[in-house]
């Protein structure tokens, strides 16, 4: 019979890695949705949302497995995590190849929205509100034009009466810089999640093995007869 080994270290290793995966997945999910959505890639946004939900599901299963110390559910966790890792790998390489294209599409979108703006149609409102910027180069793009009025989206809480409320940086520089940060966070979060998932596989495997060996030992313990 194989020698048994402690289950506790592997249990807490699995619990810790799954909690870390869930925390990183918040960044992966939110930054991914912003990156794809800002570039108007709807299917990319759906893909990262679905993948984020799958990562959460596998991580929560891992937490359950660690708390229950279940051999059977550790097998389910191993299978589901391998599937999620496969999806994450496919997403990582797809995102890596399209990252530059997404950023260029966003730059073009910002310039197009600014050209399409009018007094009655603030087409830049989504960009102004999301990235806290104003115009392409700053508020001067509006001042002196259209009766010198700033759109409400250029100001904090839509209050342009106070100079401190005005977003003074242009969207041509601030918005792409912010989106690049979101894309980088999504990129590196996917790498970190993958590494933690590998560690969680080892932890779940050895925890499940320890649980199985303990059960086998208990089954083989002879019953003392009086």
Tab-separated table of C-alpha atoms in Angstrom:
chain	number	residue	atom	x	y	z
A	1	UNK	CA	0.000	0.000	0.000
A	2	UNK	CA	1.204	3.505	-0.811
A	3	UNK	CA	2.340	5.674	2.038
A	4	UNK	CA	-0.162	8.366	2.976
A	5	UNK	CA	0.798	12.027	3.240
A	6	UNK	CA	-0.726	15.126	4.795
A	7	UNK	CA	-3.806	16.533	3.083
A	8	UNK	CA	-3.866	19.910	4.865
A	9	UNK	CA	-1.036	21.687	2.955
A	10	UNK	CA	-2.555	20.784	-0.410
A	11	UNK	CA	-6.021	21.753	0.777
A	12	UNK	CA	-4.923	25.248	1.714
A	13	UNK	CA	-2.709	25.556	-1.351
A	14	UNK	CA	-5.754	24.856	-3.533
A	15	UNK	CA	-7.921	27.274	-1.545
A	16	UNK	CA	-5.324	30.044	-1.781
A	17	UNK	CA	-4.695	29.679	-5.519
A	18	UNK	CA	-8.436	29.663	-6.282
A	19	UNK	CA	-8.982	32.817	-4.240
A	20	UNK	CA	-6.094	34.532	-6.048
A	21	UNK	CA	-7.488	33.400	-9.407
A	22	UNK	CA	-10.875	34.927	-8.538
A	23	UNK	CA	-9.260	38.212	-7.499
A	24	UNK	CA	-7.182	38.450	-10.686
A	25	UNK	CA	-10.188	37.477	-12.759
A	26	UNK	CA	-11.943	40.657	-11.644
A	27	UNK	CA	-9.167	42.638	-13.357
A	28	UNK	CA	-9.108	40.296	-16.357
A	29	UNK	CA	-12.871	40.521	-16.823
A	30	UNK	CA	-13.329	44.263	-16.300
A	31	UNK	CA	-10.284	45.395	-18.294
A	32	UNK	CA	-11.044	42.952	-21.092
A	33	UNK	CA	-14.623	44.171	-21.470
A	34	UNK	CA	-13.450	47.798	-21.538
A	35	UNK	CA	-10.730	47.071	-24.113
A	36	UNK	CA	-12.926	45.148	-26.522
A	37	UNK	CA	-15.987	47.324	-25.954
A	38	UNK	CA	-14.151	50.623	-26.486
A	39	UNK	CA	-12.911	49.272	-29.823
A	40	UNK	CA	-16.493	48.294	-30.759
A	41	UNK	CA	-15.594	44.590	-30.978
A	42	UNK	CA	-18.832	43.192	-29.595
A	43	UNK	CA	-17.972	39.524	-30.022
A	44	UNK	CA	-14.644	40.049	-28.296
A	45	UNK	CA	-16.488	41.549	-25.342
A	46	UNK	CA	-18.837	38.573	-25.224
A	47	UNK	CA	-15.873	36.173	-25.445
A	48	UNK	CA	-13.977	37.743	-22.548
A	49	UNK	CA	-17.180	37.875	-20.478
A	50	UNK	CA	-17.853	34.179	-21.113
A	51	UNK	CA	-14.253	33.272	-20.349
A	52	UNK	CA	-14.302	35.336	-17.164
A	53	UNK	CA	-17.467	33.561	-16.023
A	54	UNK	CA	-15.839	30.189	-16.751
A	55	UNK	CA	-12.744	31.133	-14.744
A	56	UNK	CA	-14.947	32.165	-11.821
A	57	UNK	CA	-16.898	28.900	-12.014
A	58	UNK	CA	-13.761	26.736	-12.003
A	59	UNK	CA	-12.239	28.755	-9.147
A	60	UNK	CA	-15.398	28.470	-7.036
A	61	UNK	CA	-15.418	24.713	-7.680
A	62	UNK	CA	-11.832	24.621	-6.441
A	63	UNK	CA	-12.821	26.437	-3.250
A	64	UNK	CA	-15.630	23.918	-2.723
A	65	UNK	CA	-13.264	21.000	-3.324
A	66	UNK	CA	-10.720	22.327	-0.838
A	67	UNK	CA	-13.339	22.864	1.871
A	68	UNK	CA	-14.996	19.471	1.318
A	69	UNK	CA	-11.667	17.644	0.811
A	70	UNK	CA	-13.463	15.589	-1.816
A	71	UNK	CA	-11.598	13.173	-4.071
A	72	UNK	CA	-14.504	12.864	-6.511
A	73	UNK	CA	-14.951	16.611	-6.935
A	74	UNK	CA	-11.207	17.096	-7.256
A	75	UNK	CA	-11.462	15.074	-10.483
A	76	UNK	CA	-14.233	17.381	-11.712
A	77	UNK	CA	-12.082	20.369	-10.829
A	78	UNK	CA	-9.091	18.995	-12.744
A	79	UNK	CA	-11.188	18.424	-15.870
A	80	UNK	CA	-12.946	21.802	-15.754
A	81	UNK	CA	-9.718	23.696	-15.077
A	82	UNK	CA	-7.937	22.060	-18.011
A	83	UNK	CA	-10.839	23.074	-20.267
A	84	UNK	CA	-10.756	26.651	-18.966
A	85	UNK	CA	-6.969	26.793	-19.432
A	86	UNK	CA	-7.431	25.693	-23.039
A	87	UNK	CA	-9.936	28.502	-23.595
A	88	UNK	CA	-7.657	30.987	-21.849
A	89	UNK	CA	-4.704	29.971	-24.032
A	90	UNK	CA	-6.765	30.464	-27.193
A	91	UNK	CA	-7.929	33.856	-25.933
A	92	UNK	CA	-4.391	34.920	-24.992
A	93	UNK	CA	-2.950	34.295	-28.440
A	94	UNK	CA	-5.976	35.843	-30.159
A	95	UNK	CA	-5.794	38.951	-27.993
A	96	UNK	CA	-2.023	39.227	-28.442
A	97	UNK	CA	-2.382	39.199	-32.218
A	98	UNK	CA	-5.265	41.720	-32.239
A	99	UNK	CA	-4.108	44.090	-29.489
A	100	UNK	CA	-2.485	46.606	-31.848
A	101	UNK	CA	-5.468	46.505	-34.192
A	102	UNK	CA	-7.885	47.171	-31.334
A	103	UNK	CA	-5.911	50.222	-30.203
A	104	UNK	CA	-5.786	51.616	-33.759
A	105	UNK	CA	-9.522	51.064	-34.175
A	106	UNK	CA	-10.103	52.965	-30.965
A	107	UNK	CA	-7.952	55.888	-32.137
A	108	UNK	CA	-9.955	56.028	-35.374
A	109	UNK	CA	-13.210	55.850	-33.430
A	110	UNK	CA	-12.270	58.824	-31.212
A	111	UNK	CA	-11.352	60.970	-34.238
A	112	UNK	CA	-14.526	59.970	-36.092
A	113	UNK	CA	-16.769	60.780	-33.148
A	114	UNK	CA	-15.142	64.177	-32.761
A	115	UNK	CA	-15.695	64.969	-36.440
A	116	UNK	CA	-19.349	63.929	-36.188
A	117	UNK	CA	-20.136	66.065	-33.131
A	118	UNK	CA	-22.590	68.933	-33.343
A	119	UNK	CA	-24.295	71.391	-31.008
A	120	UNK	CA	-27.303	69.122	-30.637
A	121	UNK	CA	-25.478	65.792	-30.752
A	122	UNK	CA	-22.614	65.215	-28.316
A	123	UNK	CA	-21.151	62.158	-30.046
A	124	UNK	CA	-18.069	62.363	-27.820
A	125	UNK	CA	-20.123	61.868	-24.657
A	126	UNK	CA	-19.224	58.134	-24.216
A	127	UNK	CA	-15.507	58.901	-24.599
A	128	UNK	CA	-15.609	61.970	-22.358
A	129	UNK	CA	-17.504	60.131	-19.608
A	130	UNK	CA	-15.457	56.930	-19.658
A	131	UNK	CA	-11.978	58.434	-19.916
A	132	UNK	CA	-12.527	61.816	-18.184
A	133	UNK	CA	-11.166	63.824	-21.118
A	134	UNK	CA	-12.428	66.629	-23.350
A	135	UNK	CA	-12.253	67.043	-27.132
A	136	UNK	CA	-9.232	65.804	-29.041
A	137	UNK	CA	-6.608	68.173	-27.663
A	138	UNK	CA	-8.513	69.615	-24.707
A	139	UNK	CA	-11.318	72.085	-23.887
A	140	UNK	CA	-9.881	74.553	-26.421
A	141	UNK	CA	-11.396	72.390	-29.151
A	142	UNK	CA	-14.803	73.673	-28.027
A	143	UNK	CA	-14.045	77.103	-26.626
A	144	UNK	CA	-14.404	79.802	-29.261
A	145	UNK	CA	-16.672	77.529	-31.276
A	146	UNK	CA	-20.335	76.751	-30.898
A	147	UNK	CA	-20.756	79.976	-28.887
A	148	UNK	CA	-17.881	78.929	-26.644
A	149	UNK	CA	-19.904	76.250	-24.846
A	150	UNK	CA	-18.363	73.082	-23.458
A	151	UNK	CA	-20.462	69.916	-23.645
A	152	UNK	CA	-21.621	68.762	-20.222
A	153	UNK	CA	-19.720	65.497	-20.685
A	154	UNK	CA	-16.453	67.459	-20.513
A	155	UNK	CA	-17.111	68.313	-16.879
A	156	UNK	CA	-17.371	66.424	-13.623
A	157	UNK	CA	-21.023	65.836	-12.686
A	158	UNK	CA	-21.955	67.771	-15.861
A	159	UNK	CA	-21.156	70.998	-13.989
A	160	UNK	CA	-18.978	73.281	-16.130
A	161	UNK	CA	-19.484	76.370	-13.971
A	162	UNK	CA	-16.391	75.547	-11.890
A	163	UNK	CA	-12.991	75.445	-13.640
A	164	UNK	CA	-11.903	72.606	-11.335
A	165	UNK	CA	-14.676	70.397	-12.758
A	166	UNK	CA	-13.452	70.667	-16.355
A	167	UNK	CA	-11.491	67.744	-17.796
A	168	UNK	CA	-8.475	69.587	-19.153
A	169	UNK	CA	-6.722	66.760	-21.044
A	170	UNK	CA	-7.602	65.857	-24.622
A	171	UNK	CA	-9.019	62.460	-25.532
A	172	UNK	CA	-6.484	61.991	-28.351
A	173	UNK	CA	-3.798	61.340	-25.734
A	174	UNK	CA	-5.560	60.378	-22.501
A	175	UNK	CA	-8.085	57.891	-23.871
A	176	UNK	CA	-5.582	55.732	-25.856
A	177	UNK	CA	-3.169	55.801	-22.919
A	178	UNK	CA	-5.870	54.630	-20.544
A	179	UNK	CA	-7.060	51.952	-22.966
A	180	UNK	CA	-3.490	50.693	-23.417
A	181	UNK	CA	-3.268	50.331	-19.630
A	182	UNK	CA	-6.517	48.328	-19.630
A	183	UNK	CA	-5.216	46.113	-22.431
A	184	UNK	CA	-1.923	45.500	-20.610
A	185	UNK	CA	-3.723	44.591	-17.390
A	186	UNK	CA	-5.922	42.153	-19.309
A	187	UNK	CA	-2.829	40.671	-20.996
A	188	UNK	CA	-0.762	40.164	-17.841
A	189	UNK	CA	-3.745	39.072	-15.758
A	190	UNK	CA	-4.359	36.235	-18.217
A	191	UNK	CA	-0.746	35.092	-17.794
A	192	UNK	CA	-0.967	35.237	-13.995
A	193	UNK	CA	-4.282	33.363	-13.989
A	194	UNK	CA	-2.830	30.631	-16.204
A	195	UNK	CA	0.163	30.166	-13.871
A	196	UNK	CA	-2.093	30.003	-10.817
A	197	UNK	CA	-4.328	27.479	-12.570
A	198	UNK	CA	-1.305	25.254	-13.175
A	199	UNK	CA	-0.484	25.462	-9.463
A	200	UNK	CA	-4.107	24.722	-8.581
A	201	UNK	CA	-3.971	21.569	-10.708
A	202	UNK	CA	-1.009	20.278	-8.718
A	203	UNK	CA	-2.678	21.175	-5.427
A	204	UNK	CA	-5.978	19.517	-6.395
A	205	UNK	CA	-4.224	16.412	-7.696
A	206	UNK	CA	-2.189	15.829	-4.550
A	207	UNK	CA	-5.080	16.743	-2.263
A	208	UNK	CA	-7.304	14.255	-4.064
A	209	UNK	CA	-4.571	11.629	-3.970
A	210	UNK	CA	-4.067	12.159	-0.248
A	211	UNK	CA	-7.812	11.855	0.368
A	212	UNK	CA	-7.983	8.637	-1.673
A	213	UNK	CA	-5.032	7.088	0.159
A	214	UNK	CA	-6.510	7.985	3.543
A	215	UNK	CA	-9.803	6.359	2.549
A	216	UNK	CA	-8.008	3.277	1.242
A	217	UNK	CA	-6.049	2.969	4.491
A	218	UNK	CA	-9.251	3.263	6.524
A	219	UNK	CA	-10.930	0.573	4.400
A	220	UNK	CA	-7.987	-1.799	4.888
A	221	UNK	CA	-7.745	-1.327	8.669
A	222	UNK	CA	-8.658	-4.673	10.245
A	223	UNK	CA	-11.511	-4.813	12.677
A	224	UNK	CA	-10.447	-6.196	16.070
A	225	UNK	CA	-12.636	-9.079	17.211
A	226	UNK	CA	-13.271	-9.722	20.874
